[in-house]
Structures are given as C-alpha cells and as structure tokens.
Tab-separated table of C-alpha atoms in Angstrom:
chain	number	residue	atom	x	y	z
A	1	GLY	CA	4.340	-6.759	-1.027
A	2	GLY	CA	6.851	-9.024	-2.680
A	3	LEU	CA	7.819	-10.800	0.543
A	4	ARG	CA	4.191	-11.688	1.259
A	5	MET	CA	3.891	-13.236	-2.205
A	6	VAL	CA	7.019	-15.310	-1.586
A	7	SER	CA	5.496	-16.467	1.713
A	8	VAL	CA	2.507	-17.928	-0.191
A	9	GLY	CA	4.694	-19.737	-2.739
A	10	TRP	CA	5.307	-17.217	-5.524
A	11	GLN	CA	8.649	-15.973	-6.819
A	12	VAL	CA	8.579	-12.212	-7.372
A	13	VAL	CA	10.939	-11.052	-10.122
A	14	GLN	CA	9.775	-7.463	-10.509
A	15	GLY	CA	7.333	-5.051	-8.918
A	16	VAL	CA	6.073	-1.863	-10.522
A	17	LEU	CA	4.241	0.825	-8.552
A	18	ALA	CA	2.160	3.452	-10.283
A	19	ILE	CA	0.621	6.775	-9.466
A	20	THR	CA	-2.997	7.436	-10.308
A	21	LYS	CA	-4.558	10.230	-12.304
A	22	ALA	CA	-4.824	13.571	-10.514
A	23	ARG	CA	-8.551	13.507	-11.242
A	24	HIS	CA	-8.931	10.445	-8.984
A	25	ILE	CA	-7.339	12.322	-6.067
A	26	GLU	CA	-9.310	15.493	-6.770
A	27	ARG	CA	-12.597	13.516	-6.736
A	28	LYS	CA	-11.784	12.708	-3.108
A	29	GLY	CA	-11.767	16.453	-2.427
A	30	PHE	CA	-8.006	17.017	-2.311
A	31	GLU	CA	-5.526	18.847	-4.477
A	32	ALA	CA	-3.156	16.437	-6.205
A	33	LEU	CA	0.584	16.948	-6.077
A	34	ARG	CA	2.265	17.437	-9.446
A	35	VAL	CA	3.040	14.214	-11.324
A	36	SER	CA	6.784	14.869	-11.038
A	37	THR	CA	6.495	15.296	-7.254
A	38	ARG	CA	4.455	12.123	-6.840
A	39	LEU	CA	7.015	10.214	-8.933
A	40	GLN	CA	9.865	11.537	-6.761
A	41	LEU	CA	8.025	10.330	-3.655
A	42	LEU	CA	7.374	6.973	-5.270
A	43	GLN	CA	11.068	6.655	-6.134
A	44	LEU	CA	11.939	7.286	-2.479
A	45	ALA	CA	9.429	4.654	-1.383
A	46	CYS	CA	10.838	2.082	-3.828
A	47	ALA	CA	14.514	2.776	-3.099
A	48	PRO	CA	14.944	0.321	-0.177
A	49	HIS	CA	13.690	-2.465	-2.470
A	50	ALA	CA	15.292	-1.277	-5.715
A	51	GLU	CA	16.590	-4.750	-6.627
A	52	TRP	CA	13.033	-5.772	-7.523
A	53	LEU	CA	10.727	-2.765	-7.033
A	54	GLY	CA	10.428	0.347	-9.162
A	55	HIS	CA	7.837	2.682	-10.582
A	56	CYS	CA	6.196	3.037	-13.959
A	57	GLY	CA	7.707	6.417	-14.818
A	58	GLY	CA	4.312	8.109	-14.843
A	59	ALA	CA	2.605	5.631	-17.176
A	60	GLY	CA	-0.032	4.983	-14.503
A	61	VAL	CA	-1.696	8.308	-15.275
A	62	ARG	CA	-2.322	7.176	-18.856
A	63	VAL	CA	-4.292	4.019	-18.049
A	64	ALA	CA	-7.554	3.322	-16.244
A	65	SER	CA	-6.206	0.720	-13.820
A	66	ALA	CA	-3.307	-1.491	-12.807
A	67	ARG	CA	-4.818	-4.290	-14.890
A	68	HIS	CA	-4.775	-2.091	-17.999
A	69	TYR	CA	-1.138	-1.174	-17.316
A	70	ALA	CA	-0.251	-4.859	-16.821
A	71	ARG	CA	-1.962	-5.912	-20.062
A	72	GLU	CA	-0.182	-3.157	-22.007
A	73	HIS	CA	3.220	-4.195	-20.641
A	74	LEU	CA	2.795	-7.976	-20.520
A	75	ARG	CA	4.942	-8.696	-23.602
A	76	ALA	CA	7.769	-6.475	-22.345
A	77	LEU	CA	7.675	-8.190	-18.951
A	78	GLN	CA	7.703	-11.617	-20.610
A	79	ALA	CA	10.612	-10.587	-22.825
A	80	ARG	CA	12.548	-9.483	-19.744
A	81	HIS	CA	11.656	-12.381	-17.434
A	82	GLY	CA	10.574	-15.247	-19.709
A	83	ARG	CA	7.363	-16.330	-21.398
A	84	GLY	CA	6.206	-18.179	-18.277
A	85	VAL	CA	6.013	-15.029	-16.175
A	86	ARG	CA	2.613	-14.338	-14.631
A	87	VAL	CA	1.581	-10.776	-14.020
A	88	ALA	CA	-0.144	-9.954	-10.749
A	89	THR	CA	-1.927	-6.757	-9.898
A	90	VAL	CA	-2.416	-5.755	-6.283
A	91	GLU	CA	-5.344	-3.799	-4.936
A	92	GLY	CA	-6.862	-3.046	-1.586
A	93	SER	CA	-10.030	-4.750	-0.464
A	94	ASP	CA	-11.879	-1.425	-0.637
A	95	VAL	CA	-11.251	-1.292	-4.398
A	96	PHE	CA	-11.980	-5.006	-4.816
A	97	LEU	CA	-15.333	-4.633	-3.055
A	98	ARG	CA	-16.280	-1.419	-4.887
A	99	TYR	CA	-15.786	-2.520	-8.511
A	100	LYS	CA	-16.953	-5.473	-10.560
A	101	HIS	CA	-14.068	-7.652	-11.744
A	102	HIS	CA	-14.227	-9.233	-15.146
A	103	PRO	CA	-12.254	-12.397	-15.844
A	104	ASP	CA	-8.726	-11.645	-16.952
A	105	PRO	CA	-7.194	-14.974	-18.026
A	106	GLY	CA	-3.522	-15.416	-17.303
A	107	MET	CA	-3.345	-12.627	-14.744
A	108	VAL	CA	-3.237	-12.900	-10.977
A	109	LEU	CA	-5.139	-10.555	-8.698
A	110	VAL	CA	-3.795	-10.026	-5.192
A	111	VAL	CA	-6.289	-8.438	-2.817
A	112	VAL	CA	-4.858	-7.030	0.404
A	113	ALA	CA	-7.724	-6.855	2.884
A	114	ARG	CA	-8.062	-4.775	5.989
A	115	GLU	CA	-9.473	-6.741	8.912
A	116	HIS	CA	-12.993	-5.322	8.677
A	117	GLU	CA	-13.137	-6.099	4.925
A	118	LEU	CA	-11.703	-9.622	5.036
A	119	ALA	CA	-15.045	-11.451	5.415
A	120	PRO	CA	-16.855	-9.430	2.700
A	121	ALA	CA	-13.882	-9.941	0.342
A	122	ARG	CA	-13.945	-13.711	0.982
A	123	LYS	CA	-17.689	-13.740	0.273
A	124	GLN	CA	-17.253	-11.802	-2.972
A	125	LEU	CA	-14.481	-14.188	-4.045
A	126	ARG	CA	-16.690	-17.232	-3.442
A	127	GLY	CA	-19.469	-15.721	-5.551
A	128	ALA	CA	-17.244	-14.650	-8.436
A	129	ALA	CA	-16.800	-16.808	-11.499
A	130	ASN	CA	-13.315	-15.607	-12.284
A	131	ALA	CA	-10.972	-17.019	-14.911
A	132	ARG	CA	-7.886	-15.751	-13.128
A	133	THR	CA	-6.105	-16.654	-9.956
A	134	THR	CA	-7.055	-14.469	-7.005
A	135	ILE	CA	-5.054	-14.407	-3.800
A	136	LEU	CA	-6.544	-12.808	-0.688
A	137	LEU	CA	-3.971	-11.643	1.843
A	138	PRO	CA	-4.915	-10.084	5.175
A	139	ALA	CA	-3.185	-6.738	5.625
A	140	GLU	CA	-0.470	-7.012	8.253
A	141	GLY	CA	1.786	-4.575	10.042
A	142	GLU	CA	2.171	-1.218	8.327
A	143	ALA	CA	-0.051	-2.252	5.418
A	144	ALA	CA	-3.007	-2.674	7.772
A	145	ALA	CA	-2.890	1.039	8.579
A	146	ALA	CA	-2.025	2.281	5.078
A	147	SER	CA	-4.448	4.939	3.903
A	148	SER	CA	-4.049	8.087	1.846
A	149	THR	CA	-6.621	9.740	4.138
A	150	ARG	CA	-4.479	8.924	7.180
A	151	VAL	CA	-1.382	10.271	5.410
A	152	ARG	CA	-3.128	13.581	4.667
A	153	SER	CA	-4.379	13.820	8.268
A	154	ALA	CA	-0.912	13.136	9.692
A	155	LEU	CA	0.605	15.701	7.349
A	156	GLN	CA	-1.990	18.352	8.234
A	157	SER	CA	-1.620	17.750	11.979
A	158	GLY	CA	2.183	17.642	11.811
A	159	ASP	CA	2.310	14.111	13.280
A	160	ARG	CA	5.705	13.066	11.926
A	161	GLY	CA	5.660	9.744	13.768
A	162	ALA	CA	2.378	8.681	12.167
A	163	LEU	CA	3.567	9.951	8.800
A	164	ALA	CA	6.764	7.874	9.052
A	165	ARG	CA	4.770	4.745	10.029
A	166	LEU	CA	2.439	5.245	7.058
A	167	CYS	CA	4.975	6.266	4.372
A	168	GLY	CA	8.401	5.320	5.649
A	169	GLU	CA	11.026	7.722	6.968
A	170	ARG	CA	12.339	8.926	3.594
A	171	VAL	CA	8.925	9.751	2.116
A	172	ALA	CA	7.716	11.318	5.390
A	173	LEU	CA	10.762	13.604	5.529
A	174	ALA	CA	10.267	14.653	1.904
A	175	LEU	CA	6.579	15.405	2.513
A	176	VAL	CA	7.367	17.501	5.593
A	177	GLU	CA	10.081	19.408	3.704
A	178	MET	CA	7.599	20.178	0.904
A	179	GLY	CA	5.410	21.908	3.469
C-alpha cells in the first residue's frame, strides 16, 4: 500500500480503490454482491487510512482496468495535487503475468508479487520494453495471503479469524452480519 511506496522512495498523496465489474466476479463462478454493498465494504476498508485512501464511488465498474480509470482521472488528480503528480496503478502478480502490458508513458505500475510469482514477474519485467516505470514489490504480511478465493472460503466455513486477517476486523464483521 501507501506505506510500502514511501519505503521505496515515493510520496503518496492519494490512493483510490475501485471495485470491479460484477461480470468479472461471476466469471469466477460466484455471485457478485450488489455494487452498493461492495462500496460500503470498500469504505470500511479505507476508513483507517482515510487521510489518503478512499474509493472511486463506483466508477471502477465503468472502466476496463485501473489504468483506464487512472488515465480518465489524471487531469483531476493533477489539478488537486499539482502537475508533477505521477499516477501509479497497483496490481497483483497474477494479473501482471496473465495480461500483456502496453507502454503507458507517464504512469507507474506497481506489481505486488506473491512469493511463488516473484521470479516469473521479474523475468517478465526484464523481457518487457516498457515506457513506464514499473516497481515490483514482494507481498508481505497480510498482503501475501490476500485472495478473494480465500475470503469466500473463510466466509463459507465461518472462520472469522481468517476472515479478519484477510479483510480487517471491520470488513469481516460486516460480511458476517450480511450472512
């Protein structure tokens, strides 16, 4: 997250989290929660870091990717934080390894890699002629275990401890209360 970026020399002025299209979730074989419910959960997740982290108000469902969202909102972000602001998108190594990345000048890509995907991600980075800055960060702590599949499993099995480790206490409690 933002603290990891600071640890590698970047100043983070704003973070925006987005929800994906329901169709993406349904293609994995699961029923998607309503957009309003997912936004409420996202708000709970962002709350402890509200001074710099928020959500996109549902705009994520209207774009194909974080990069598209960032490009559409670049001018607004520059107006708010100054023309020198650089926009970074963050994705997991599974996404980075699955899709071809086209050069996106002026943008930064942060890839958070699980341990077993770190070497393949490094290899793909070396072979890519990319016109943007790419930062590869090994997943640490809670991020190393983050997985929507693990969240669904913990929810189905009633494992509140695992759910809290994966989503945080506030989001876990809300998910359990939803049934």
